Coordinates of C-alpha atoms and ligand atoms in Angstrom, one line a residue:
Chain U
X1 CA -14.1 2.6 16.9
X2 CA -13.6 2.5 13.4
X3 CA -15.0 4.6 10.8
X4 CA -15.4 4.6 6.6
X5 CA -17.0 8.0 5.0
X6 CA -17.3 7.5 1.1
X7 CA -14.0 5.5 1.0
X8 CA -12.6 4.3 -2.1
X9 CA -9.3 2.9 -3.3
X10 CA -8.2 3.3 -7.1
X11 CA -5.2 1.5 -7.8
X12 CA -3.0 2.3 -10.9
X13 CA -1.5 -0.8 -12.6
X14 CA 0.3 -0.2 -15.7
X15 CA -1.5 2.4 -17.0
X16 CA -4.6 1.0 -16.2
X17 CA -7.1 2.3 -13.0
X18 CA -8.7 -0.4 -11.2
X19 CA -11.0 0.6 -8.6
X20 CA -11.1 -1.8 -5.5
X21 CA -13.3 -0.6 -2.6
X22 CA -15.6 2.5 -4.1
X23 CA -17.4 4.1 -1.4
X24 CA -17.9 2.2 1.7
X25 CA -19.3 3.9 4.1
X26 CA -18.5 1.4 7.5
X27 CA -18.7 2.1 11.0
X28 CA -17.6 -0.5 13.1
X29 CA -18.8 -1.0 17.6
X30 CA -16.4 -0.9 20.0
X31 CA -16.4 -4.6 20.9
X32 CA -17.8 -5.9 17.6
X33 CA -16.8 -9.2 15.4
X34 CA -17.7 -7.8 12.1
X35 CA -17.0 -9.9 9.4
X36 CA -16.4 -8.7 5.8
X37 CA -17.6 -11.5 3.5
X38 CA -17.1 -11.2 -0.2
X39 CA -16.0 -13.3 -3.4
X40 CA -11.9 -13.1 -4.9
X41 CA -11.1 -9.8 -5.7
X42 CA -14.8 -7.9 -4.0
X43 CA -12.3 -5.9 -2.7
X44 CA -11.9 -7.3 1.1
X45 CA -8.2 -6.9 1.4
X46 CA -8.2 -3.4 0.1
X47 CA -10.6 -2.5 2.6
X48 CA -8.9 -3.8 5.7
X49 CA -5.6 -2.8 5.1
X50 CA -6.7 0.9 4.4
X51 CA -8.1 0.9 8.0
X52 CA -4.4 0.5 9.6
X53 CA -3.2 2.6 6.4
X54 CA -1.1 0.0 4.7
X55 CA -3.2 1.0 2.0
X56 CA -3.6 5.0 1.8
X57 CA -7.5 6.0 0.5
X58 CA -8.0 7.7 -2.9
X59 CA -11.0 9.7 -1.3
X60 CA -12.7 9.2 1.9
X61 CA -12.5 9.7 5.1
X62 CA -11.2 7.0 7.6
X63 CA -11.1 7.1 11.6
X64 CA -9.7 4.8 14.2
X65 CA -9.9 5.4 17.9
X66 CA -10.7 9.1 17.1
X67 CA -7.9 9.5 15.0
X68 CA -8.8 10.9 11.6
X69 CA -6.0 9.0 9.0
X70 CA -6.4 11.6 6.9
X71 CA -3.9 14.3 9.0
X72 CA -1.9 11.5 10.7
X73 CA 2.4 11.8 10.4
X74 CA 4.1 8.5 9.7
X75 CA 5.3 8.6 13.3
X76 CA 1.9 9.1 14.9
X77 CA 0.5 6.4 12.3
X78 CA 3.7 3.7 13.4
X79 CA 2.1 4.8 17.4
X80 CA -1.5 3.7 16.5
X81 CA -0.3 0.6 14.4
X82 CA 1.1 -0.8 17.5
X83 CA -2.5 -0.5 18.8
X84 CA -4.3 -2.4 15.7
X85 CA -3.7 -6.2 15.4
X86 CA -3.0 -8.1 12.4
X87 CA -3.2 -11.5 11.6
X88 CA -2.9 -12.8 7.5
X89 CA -3.6 -15.9 5.4
X90 CA -0.3 -16.9 5.1
X91 CA 0.2 -15.8 8.5
X92 CA 3.6 -13.4 8.0
X93 CA 6.4 -15.3 11.0
X94 CA 9.7 -14.4 10.9
X95 CA 11.0 -17.0 9.7
X96 CA 15.1 -16.1 11.3
X97 CA 13.1 -15.9 14.6
X98 CA 11.8 -18.9 16.7
X99 CA 7.8 -18.7 17.8
X100 CA 8.9 -16.2 21.1
X101 CA 11.3 -14.2 18.9
X102 CA 8.3 -13.4 16.9
X103 CA 5.6 -12.8 19.5
X104 CA 8.6 -10.6 21.2
X105 CA 9.6 -8.5 18.0
X106 CA 6.5 -6.2 18.4
X107 CA 7.2 -6.0 22.1
X108 CA 11.4 -5.0 21.3
X109 CA 10.2 -1.9 18.7
X110 CA 8.5 -0.8 21.7
X111 CA 11.8 -1.6 23.8
X112 CA 10.5 -3.4 26.3
X113 CA 12.4 -4.3 29.5
X114 CA 13.5 -8.1 28.8
X115 CA 12.6 -9.6 31.5
X116 CA 9.3 -7.7 30.5
X117 CA 9.1 -9.0 27.9
X118 CA 9.7 -12.6 29.1
X119 CA 7.0 -12.8 31.0
X120 CA 4.3 -11.0 28.5
X121 CA 5.1 -13.1 25.8
X122 CA 4.4 -16.2 27.9
X123 CA 1.6 -15.3 29.2
X124 CA -0.1 -15.1 25.8
X125 CA 2.3 -18.0 24.1
X126 CA -0.3 -20.2 27.1
X127 CA -3.2 -18.1 25.7
X128 CA -2.9 -19.2 22.7
X129 CA -1.7 -23.2 24.2
X130 CA 1.7 -22.6 22.9
X131 CA 3.8 -22.9 25.7
X132 CA 6.0 -26.1 25.1
X133 CA 6.6 -24.0 21.2
X134 CA 8.4 -20.9 22.3
X135 CA 11.8 -22.5 21.3
X136 CA 10.4 -23.9 17.6
X137 CA 11.1 -22.1 14.3
X138 CA 8.0 -20.7 12.3
X139 CA 9.2 -23.9 9.3
X140 CA 8.7 -26.8 12.5
X141 CA 4.7 -26.0 13.3
X142 CA 1.0 -26.8 11.4
X143 CA -0.3 -24.2 10.2
X144 CA -2.9 -23.9 12.8
X145 CA 0.0 -23.1 15.4
X146 CA 1.3 -21.0 13.0
X147 CA -1.6 -19.0 13.0
X148 CA -2.0 -19.5 16.9
X149 CA 1.7 -17.3 16.9
X150 CA 0.6 -14.7 14.3
X151 CA -2.1 -14.2 16.8
X152 CA -0.1 -14.0 19.6
X153 CA 2.2 -11.9 18.4
X154 CA -0.7 -9.6 16.9
X155 CA -2.1 -9.1 20.9
X156 CA 1.7 -8.3 22.3
X157 CA 0.9 -5.3 21.9
X158 CA -2.9 -5.0 23.8
X159 CA -4.2 -3.5 21.0
X160 CA -8.0 -2.9 20.6
X161 CA -8.6 -3.8 17.3
X162 CA -7.4 -6.9 15.3
X163 CA -7.5 -6.9 12.2
X164 CA -8.1 -10.0 10.0
X165 CA -7.2 -11.1 6.3
X166 CA -8.3 -14.4 5.7
X167 CA -6.8 -16.1 8.8
X168 CA -8.5 -19.2 8.3
X169 CA -8.3 -19.7 4.7
X170 CA -5.3 -21.3 4.5
X171 CA -6.6 -24.2 7.5
X172 CA -8.7 -27.6 7.5
X173 CA -12.2 -27.3 8.8
X174 CA -11.2 -29.0 12.2
X175 CA -8.4 -26.3 12.4
X176 CA -10.3 -23.5 11.6
X177 CA -12.8 -24.1 14.3
X178 CA -10.2 -24.2 16.4
X179 CA -9.1 -20.7 15.4
X180 CA -12.2 -18.9 15.4
X181 CA -13.1 -20.2 18.8
X182 CA -9.6 -18.6 20.1
X183 CA -10.4 -15.4 17.6
X184 CA -14.0 -15.5 20.0
X185 CA -12.0 -15.5 22.8
X186 CA -10.0 -13.1 22.2
X187 CA -12.6 -10.4 21.7
X188 CA -14.3 -11.8 25.1
X189 CA -12.0 -11.9 27.3
X190 CA -9.6 -9.3 25.9
X191 CA -12.4 -6.8 24.7
X192 CA -11.2 -6.6 21.5
X193 CA -12.7 -5.3 18.1
X194 CA -12.4 -7.6 15.9
X195 CA -12.6 -7.2 11.6
X196 CA -12.2 -10.0 9.9
X197 CA -12.8 -10.6 6.1
X198 CA -13.4 -13.8 4.9
X199 CA -14.9 -15.9 1.5
X200 CA -17.1 -18.1 3.9
X201 CA -19.5 -17.8 5.1
X202 CA -19.6 -20.7 7.9
X203 CA -16.7 -18.1 9.5
X204 CA -19.2 -15.5 9.7
X205 CA -21.6 -17.9 11.2
X206 CA -19.5 -18.8 13.8
X207 CA -18.4 -15.6 15.0
X208 CA -19.3 -12.9 14.5
X209 CA -22.5 -10.3 15.1
X210 CA -22.4 -7.7 12.3
X211 CA -21.7 -9.2 8.5
X212 CA -21.3 -6.6 5.3
X213 CA -21.4 -7.8 2.5
X214 CA -18.8 -6.9 -0.7
X215 CA -19.1 -7.2 -4.0
X216 CA -17.1 -5.8 -6.8
X217 CA -15.6 -3.4 -4.5
X218 CA -18.7 -2.6 -3.0
X219 CA -20.9 -3.4 0.0
X220 CA -24.3 -4.3 -1.0
X221 CA -25.8 -5.5 2.3
X222 CA -24.8 -4.8 6.0
X223 CA -26.3 -5.6 9.6
X224 CA -26.5 -8.1 12.2
X225 CA -25.6 -11.5 11.0
X226 CA -29.3 -12.8 12.7
X227 CA -30.9 -10.4 10.6
X228 CA -29.1 -11.0 7.6
X229 CA -29.6 -14.7 7.8
X230 CA -32.7 -14.6 8.0
X231 CA -34.0 -12.1 5.4
X232 CA -31.4 -11.4 2.5
X233 CA -32.2 -8.8 0.0
X234 CA -29.1 -9.5 -2.9
X235 CA -28.7 -12.4 -4.9
X236 CA -25.2 -12.9 -3.6
X237 CA -26.3 -12.6 0.2
X238 CA -29.1 -15.1 -0.3
X239 CA -26.2 -17.3 -2.6
X240 CA -23.2 -17.1 0.7
X241 CA -26.3 -17.8 2.9
X242 CA -27.2 -20.7 1.7
X243 CA -23.6 -22.5 1.0
X244 CA -24.1 -23.2 5.0
X245 CA -28.0 -23.4 6.6
X246 CA -28.7 -25.9 2.7
X247 CA -32.2 -24.2 2.3
X248 CA -32.0 -25.0 -1.3
X249 CA -33.4 -28.2 -2.9
X250 CA -31.9 -30.0 -4.7
X251 CA -32.3 -30.9 -8.5
X252 CA -33.2 -34.5 -7.4
X253 CA -35.7 -33.2 -5.2
X254 CA -37.5 -30.3 -7.4
X255 CA -38.0 -33.1 -10.1
X256 CA -39.6 -35.4 -7.2
X257 CA -41.9 -32.4 -6.6
X258 CA -42.5 -32.0 -10.1
X259 CA -44.2 -34.9 -10.4
X260 CA -46.7 -33.7 -8.1
X261 CA -47.6 -31.2 -9.4
X262 CA -50.5 -28.8 -9.2
X263 CA -49.3 -29.2 -5.6
X264 CA -48.4 -26.4 -4.2
X265 CA -45.6 -26.5 -1.6
X266 CA -45.1 -23.8 1.3
X267 CA -41.4 -22.6 2.1
X268 CA -41.7 -21.4 5.8
X269 CA -39.3 -19.4 8.6
X270 CA -38.9 -19.5 11.4
X271 CA -36.8 -16.6 13.5
X272 CA -36.8 -15.3 16.8
X273 CA -39.6 -16.4 18.7
X274 CA -41.3 -18.5 16.5
X275 CA -39.2 -21.0 16.7
X276 CA -40.2 -21.7 20.4
X277 CA -44.1 -22.1 19.7
X278 CA -46.2 -24.6 17.9
X279 CA -47.3 -22.0 15.6
X280 CA -48.1 -24.5 12.4
X281 CA -49.2 -27.5 14.0
X282 CA -51.7 -24.9 16.2
X283 CA -53.0 -23.3 13.3
X284 CA -53.2 -26.2 11.3
X285 CA -55.2 -28.0 13.8
X286 CA -57.5 -25.1 14.1
X287 CA -59.0 -25.3 10.6
X288 CA -58.3 -29.6 10.6
X289 CA -55.7 -29.9 8.3
X290 CA -53.0 -31.7 7.8
X291 CA -49.6 -31.0 6.7
X292 CA -46.1 -32.5 5.5
X293 CA -42.7 -31.9 5.5
X294 CA -40.9 -32.4 2.7
X295 CA -37.5 -31.0 3.8
X296 CA -36.0 -28.5 7.0
X297 CA -33.1 -27.2 8.8
X298 CA -33.1 -25.3 12.0
X299 CA -30.0 -23.5 12.7
X300 CA -28.8 -21.6 15.6
X301 CA -27.5 -17.9 14.6
X302 CA -25.6 -15.4 17.5
X303 CA -27.6 -17.8 20.0
X304 CA -31.1 -17.9 18.5
X305 CA -32.6 -20.4 16.4
X306 CA -33.5 -20.1 12.9
X307 CA -36.0 -22.6 11.0
X308 CA -36.5 -23.2 7.2
X309 CA -39.1 -26.1 6.6
X310 CA -40.7 -26.5 3.6
X311 CA -44.4 -28.3 3.5
X312 CA -47.2 -29.0 1.4
X313 CA -50.7 -28.7 3.1
X314 CA -53.7 -31.5 2.7
X315 CA -56.9 -30.4 2.3
X316 CA -59.0 -28.3 0.3
X317 CA -57.7 -25.3 -1.6
X318 CA -59.8 -22.6 0.4
X319 CA -59.3 -23.5 4.1
X320 CA -55.4 -24.1 3.2
X321 CA -55.7 -20.2 2.0
X322 CA -57.3 -19.6 4.9
X323 CA -54.3 -21.2 6.9
X324 CA -51.5 -19.6 4.6
X325 CA -53.1 -16.1 5.6
X326 CA -52.4 -16.9 9.1
X327 CA -49.4 -17.7 9.1
X328 CA -48.0 -14.8 7.5
X329 CA -49.4 -12.9 9.9
X330 CA -46.4 -14.6 12.6
X331 CA -43.8 -16.3 10.0
X332 CA -42.7 -16.0 6.4
X333 CA -44.5 -18.1 4.5
X334 CA -43.1 -18.2 0.5
X335 CA -44.6 -20.5 -2.3
X336 CA -41.8 -22.5 -3.4
X337 CA -41.0 -22.0 -7.0
X338 CA -40.4 -25.1 -8.8
X339 CA -39.0 -23.8 -12.3
Chain W
X1 CA 66.0 -23.3 -15.3
X2 CA 64.5 -25.1 -11.6
X3 CA 63.5 -23.8 -8.9
X4 CA 65.1 -24.7 -5.8
X5 CA 62.2 -25.1 -3.8
X6 CA 64.3 -25.6 -0.3
X7 CA 64.4 -21.7 -0.6
X8 CA 61.7 -21.2 -3.0
X9 CA 58.8 -22.9 -0.1
X10 CA 59.2 -20.0 1.5
X11 CA 58.0 -17.4 -0.8
X12 CA 54.7 -19.7 -1.5
X13 CA 53.5 -19.6 2.5
X14 CA 54.5 -15.6 2.1
X15 CA 52.1 -16.1 -1.5
X16 CA 49.4 -17.5 0.0
X17 CA 49.7 -15.1 2.7
X18 CA 49.1 -12.1 0.5
X19 CA 46.3 -14.0 -1.5
X20 CA 44.7 -14.9 1.8
X21 CA 44.9 -10.6 3.3
X22 CA 43.6 -9.7 -0.4
X23 CA 40.8 -11.4 0.1
X24 CA 39.5 -11.5 3.6
X25 CA 40.7 -7.4 3.5
X26 CA 38.1 -7.1 -0.2
X27 CA 36.0 -9.4 1.5
X28 CA 35.2 -7.4 4.7
X29 CA 35.2 -3.6 2.6
X30 CA 32.8 -5.0 -0.4
X31 CA 30.5 -6.5 2.1
X32 CA 30.0 -3.4 4.3
X33 CA 29.9 -0.9 0.6
X34 CA 28.1 -3.3 -0.8
X35 CA 25.4 -4.7 1.7
X36 CA 24.5 -0.9 2.4
X37 CA 24.0 -0.2 -1.8
X38 CA 22.0 -3.7 -1.7
X39 CA 19.6 -2.2 1.1
X40 CA 19.7 0.6 -1.0
X41 CA 18.8 -0.9 -3.8
X42 CA 16.2 -2.9 -2.8
X43 CA 14.7 -0.4 -0.4
X44 CA 14.2 2.2 -3.2
X45 CA 12.4 0.2 -5.1
X46 CA 9.3 0.8 -6.5
X47 CA 6.1 0.3 -4.2
X48 CA 9.1 -0.5 -1.3
X49 CA 9.9 1.1 2.3
X50 CA 11.6 3.8 1.7
X51 CA 10.4 4.3 -2.6
X52 CA 12.8 6.8 -4.3
X53 CA 13.3 6.8 -7.6
X54 CA 16.1 8.8 -7.7
X55 CA 18.6 6.3 -5.9
X56 CA 17.3 4.1 -8.0
X57 CA 17.7 5.0 -11.2
X58 CA 21.6 6.5 -10.5
X59 CA 22.5 3.2 -8.3
X60 CA 21.3 1.2 -11.2
X61 CA 22.8 2.5 -13.7
X62 CA 26.3 2.7 -11.7
X63 CA 25.9 -1.0 -11.4
X64 CA 25.5 -1.7 -14.6
X65 CA 28.0 -0.3 -16.3
X66 CA 31.5 -0.8 -13.8
X67 CA 29.2 -4.9 -13.8
X68 CA 30.4 -6.0 -16.7
X69 CA 33.7 -4.7 -17.4
X70 CA 36.3 -7.2 -17.1
X71 CA 38.2 -7.3 -14.6
X72 CA 41.2 -7.1 -15.4
X73 CA 40.6 -4.2 -17.8
X74 CA 38.6 -2.8 -14.8
X75 CA 42.1 -3.6 -12.2
X76 CA 44.2 -1.6 -15.3
X77 CA 41.6 1.6 -16.3
X78 CA 40.8 2.3 -12.5
X79 CA 44.9 2.4 -11.7
X80 CA 45.3 6.1 -11.5
X81 CA 42.0 6.4 -8.7
X82 CA 44.4 3.2 -7.0
X83 CA 47.0 5.6 -7.1
X84 CA 45.5 8.8 -5.8
X85 CA 44.0 7.0 -3.6
X86 CA 46.4 4.3 -2.4
X87 CA 49.8 6.0 -3.0
X88 CA 50.9 3.0 -5.4
X89 CA 49.8 0.6 -8.2
X90 CA 51.9 -1.8 -6.6
X91 CA 51.3 -4.3 -4.1
X92 CA 48.9 -6.5 -1.8
X93 CA 47.4 -3.2 0.1
X94 CA 47.0 -1.6 -4.0
X95 CA 45.9 -4.6 -5.2
X96 CA 42.9 -4.3 -2.3
X97 CA 41.4 -1.4 -3.8
X98 CA 39.9 -2.3 -7.4
X99 CA 38.7 -5.5 -5.8
X100 CA 36.3 -3.6 -3.0
X101 CA 35.1 -1.5 -5.7
X102 CA 34.1 -4.8 -8.6
X103 CA 33.2 -7.1 -5.9
X104 CA 30.8 -4.5 -3.6
X105 CA 28.7 -3.7 -7.0
X106 CA 28.6 -8.2 -6.9
X107 CA 27.5 -8.0 -3.7
X108 CA 25.2 -5.1 -3.9
X109 CA 23.2 -7.4 -6.7
X110 CA 24.1 -10.5 -4.5
X111 CA 22.0 -8.9 -1.5
X112 CA 19.3 -7.0 -3.7
X113 CA 18.0 -10.5 -4.5
X114 CA 17.9 -12.0 -1.5
X115 CA 15.8 -9.2 0.5
X116 CA 14.0 -9.3 -3.3
X117 CA 13.2 -13.1 -2.7
X118 CA 12.0 -12.2 1.3
X119 CA 8.4 -12.7 1.5
X120 CA 6.6 -9.0 1.5
X121 CA 4.0 -10.6 3.5
X122 CA 6.2 -10.7 6.1
X123 CA 7.2 -6.8 5.5
X124 CA 4.3 -6.2 5.5
X125 CA 3.4 -7.5 8.8
X126 CA 6.2 -5.4 10.0
X127 CA 4.7 -2.3 9.0
X128 CA 1.7 -3.1 10.7
X129 CA 3.0 -3.4 14.2
X130 CA 4.6 -0.3 13.8
X131 CA 8.1 -0.6 12.8
X132 CA 10.1 1.8 11.5
X133 CA 11.8 1.7 8.4
X134 CA 14.8 1.1 10.0
X135 CA 13.9 -1.1 12.3
X136 CA 12.8 -3.1 9.3
X137 CA 15.9 -2.6 7.4
X138 CA 17.7 -4.1 10.8
X139 CA 15.2 -6.3 12.5
X140 CA 13.6 -8.0 9.6
X141 CA 15.7 -7.5 6.4
X142 CA 19.1 -8.8 7.4
X143 CA 18.1 -11.5 9.9
X144 CA 15.2 -12.6 7.3
X145 CA 17.9 -12.7 4.5
X146 CA 21.1 -14.1 6.6
X147 CA 21.5 -17.3 5.7
X148 CA 21.4 -17.2 1.8
X149 CA 23.2 -14.3 2.1
X150 CA 25.8 -15.9 3.3
X151 CA 25.9 -18.4 0.9
X152 CA 26.3 -15.9 -1.6
X153 CA 29.3 -14.3 0.2
X154 CA 30.6 -17.3 0.0
X155 CA 30.4 -17.2 -4.0
X156 CA 32.0 -14.1 -4.1
X157 CA 34.4 -14.9 -2.5
X158 CA 35.6 -17.6 -4.7
X159 CA 35.5 -14.9 -6.9
X160 CA 38.0 -12.6 -5.0
X161 CA 40.3 -15.4 -4.7
X162 CA 40.1 -15.6 -8.6
X163 CA 40.4 -11.4 -9.1
X164 CA 43.6 -11.7 -6.7
X165 CA 45.1 -13.9 -8.7
X166 CA 44.7 -11.7 -11.5
X167 CA 45.4 -8.6 -9.6
X168 CA 48.7 -10.2 -8.8
X169 CA 50.1 -10.4 -12.2
X170 CA 49.6 -6.6 -12.1
X171 CA 52.0 -6.0 -9.3
X172 CA 49.2 -7.2 -6.9
X173 CA 51.4 -10.6 -5.3
X174 CA 49.9 -13.8 -3.9
X175 CA 49.7 -17.1 -5.8
X176 CA 48.8 -15.7 -8.7
X177 CA 51.8 -13.5 -9.0
X178 CA 54.0 -16.3 -8.1
X179 CA 52.1 -18.8 -10.9
X180 CA 52.6 -16.5 -13.9
X181 CA 55.8 -15.3 -12.9
X182 CA 57.5 -19.0 -12.3
X183 CA 55.2 -21.4 -13.6
X184 CA 53.7 -19.5 -17.2
X185 CA 56.5 -17.1 -18.3
X186 CA 59.3 -20.0 -17.0
X187 CA 57.9 -22.9 -18.1
X188 CA 57.9 -24.5 -14.5
X189 CA 55.0 -26.8 -14.5
X190 CA 55.4 -27.5 -10.2
X191 CA 55.5 -24.2 -9.3
X192 CA 52.2 -24.2 -11.1
X193 CA 51.3 -27.3 -10.0
X194 CA 52.0 -26.2 -6.5
X195 CA 50.6 -22.6 -6.7
X196 CA 47.2 -24.3 -8.6
X197 CA 46.6 -26.7 -5.8
X198 CA 46.7 -24.3 -3.1
X199 CA 43.7 -21.9 -5.0
X200 CA 41.9 -25.1 -5.0
X201 CA 42.2 -26.0 -1.5
X202 CA 41.5 -22.1 -0.7
X203 CA 38.3 -22.3 -2.6
X204 CA 37.2 -25.6 -0.8
X205 CA 38.2 -24.1 2.4
X206 CA 35.7 -21.1 1.9
X207 CA 33.4 -23.1 0.2
X208 CA 33.5 -25.2 2.9
X209 CA 33.1 -22.4 5.8
X210 CA 30.3 -20.7 3.8
X211 CA 28.0 -23.5 3.7
X212 CA 28.7 -24.1 7.5
X213 CA 28.2 -20.4 8.5
X214 CA 25.4 -20.2 6.3
X215 CA 23.4 -23.9 7.7
X216 CA 23.7 -21.5 11.0
X217 CA 21.5 -19.4 9.6
X218 CA 19.6 -21.3 7.0
X219 CA 18.9 -24.6 10.1
X220 CA 19.2 -26.7 7.0
Ligands
ATP401 N1 -2.1 -3.4 -5.4 C1 -2.4 -3.3 -6.6 N2 -2.1 -2.8 -7.9 C2 -2.9 -3.0 -8.6 N3 -4.1 -3.9 -8.3 C3 -4.4 -4.3 -6.9 C4 -3.4 -4.1 -5.7 N4 -4.1 -4.9 -4.8 C5 -5.5 -5.2 -5.7 N5 -5.8 -4.9 -6.7 C6 -7.2 -5.2 -6.6 O1 -7.6 -4.7 -6.2 C7 -9.3 -5.7 -6.5 C8 -9.4 -5.9 -5.1 O2 -8.1 -6.6 -4.6 P1 -8.2 -7.4 -3.6 O3 -7.0 -8.6 -2.7 O4 -8.6 -6.5 -2.2 O5 -9.3 -8.3 -3.2 P2 -9.9 -9.1 -1.9 O6 -11.4 -9.6 -1.9 O7 -9.0 -9.7 -1.1 O8 -10.0 -10.7 -3.3 P3 -9.3 -12.6 -1.7 O9 -10.3 -13.1 -1.8 O10 -8.9 -12.9 -3.5 O11 -8.0 -11.8 -1.4 C9 -8.7 -6.8 -7.5 O12 -9.0 -6.6 -8.9 C10 -6.9 -6.8 -7.2 O13 -7.0 -7.5 -8.3
MG402 MG1 -8.2 -10.7 0.0

């Protein structure tokens, strides 16, 4: 659906070169909700803007719907852009047009007849839940309502792809949730592939099935959301994940645990099948030792559970060793470093 | 040597008509030329939808050369060209020519400034929707800038009333001419006061209409 092969983008700004995107290769499949996460300045906006050629790549190849963008004429590009919707952090609605007029604009570009435009706009406004706001102007709407208009406008010409540049960053958490649900609905009902960028892991966790982490213009980690969350490799990824999973111990708790040293504490990560079986209690009771849960959290990711427990084992060291070895065969177990 | 008011009122009405004619005709022609130049200035800027260095630089140089010339000097300097094009340099219609040229350049800048203040995100969104530069200019840039643009044109109109008074003194007719010949040169204060009051009224009316019209588009 969207293919990027070794894509780089370097800006020249006041004689200085800024490499915003460096050698990025990504494949986004039909039906994906693909999330790109990264800190400010990582190059996320530049990357999505390459997909509809709002920025031209300095090198590399981009293919959208089997159209190589390198050799596209400006006429073909305009045609292609009508099949790629885009929504923005600052909504970018036309202030001189009503809600109706905003959603109708892309249809007017395609010279739709008036009645068809009426029908389509009404249908879209119903889909985003704004049928009663058709005659309002953007300044009369809340942020969430503005983004709904943005979504309706982006969907008007029935695109295959929706690009979202920080679509929820200007919204409060509750409204963010509503807009994310709407995007999910867009993906499921209209089968639209979504490429979204964000700096909030919560957005990725809520709706994405695949994620790429960007840092300094590069994609440093990429994969299925569940796999990346349950087994992150890069530090940046781990930091992002801990913002939503609360898998870090507070300094206060660490101090408390330090006082109990030399007792050792273990982090046990349950994922996939392991969450539905009483593995921990079976193995410990088989060896007749007890365990104590210090801290833990369980989350739902893409309809799978993902748990994270910090435990202490109460028993003789050699027996605990045996238990640990048996646990390691089915679960991910790490000693917690308190330093 | 006082004027005879019973015969003088028709002169004043005639002069007011001449002033209004000069201003309205100039406004129409200068708006057309100025809006086109302003749009060109904007779209040819670096990084804009029809970036073009040659158009951008030549327009900017032209405007920056013409604009600082005081109108009264411009009026005289351009008079050979006025004669060539209008056939004469005297009269209301002949005055419209130099006024249009001067006002066009001012309007071009007003238009450019109002376009620059449009959120670039809106232009980008239209590009992303597959709009052509032509569609962006007429479907996005002009409607988005219209409210403040009307205020800018109102400002220009008030300036044009001032221009028309100056054009009048070099044979354009109108209230300026009247107030100079009777009021100033013949020291008749009453004529001076009447013409000045009418000029003030014209300014007030244009400002009022401009505000009214812009409010329709700005919705505030
Ligand atoms: N038009 C431009 N000209 C020059 N430099 C640019 C331009 N656009 C972006 N950059 C630079 O490229 C880098 C990446 O910017 P980009 O906007 O893609 O980051 P981002 O990940 O979207 O950040 P944010 O989360 O703040 O939106 C930054 O260093 C930025 O300053
Ligand atoms: Mg950005």
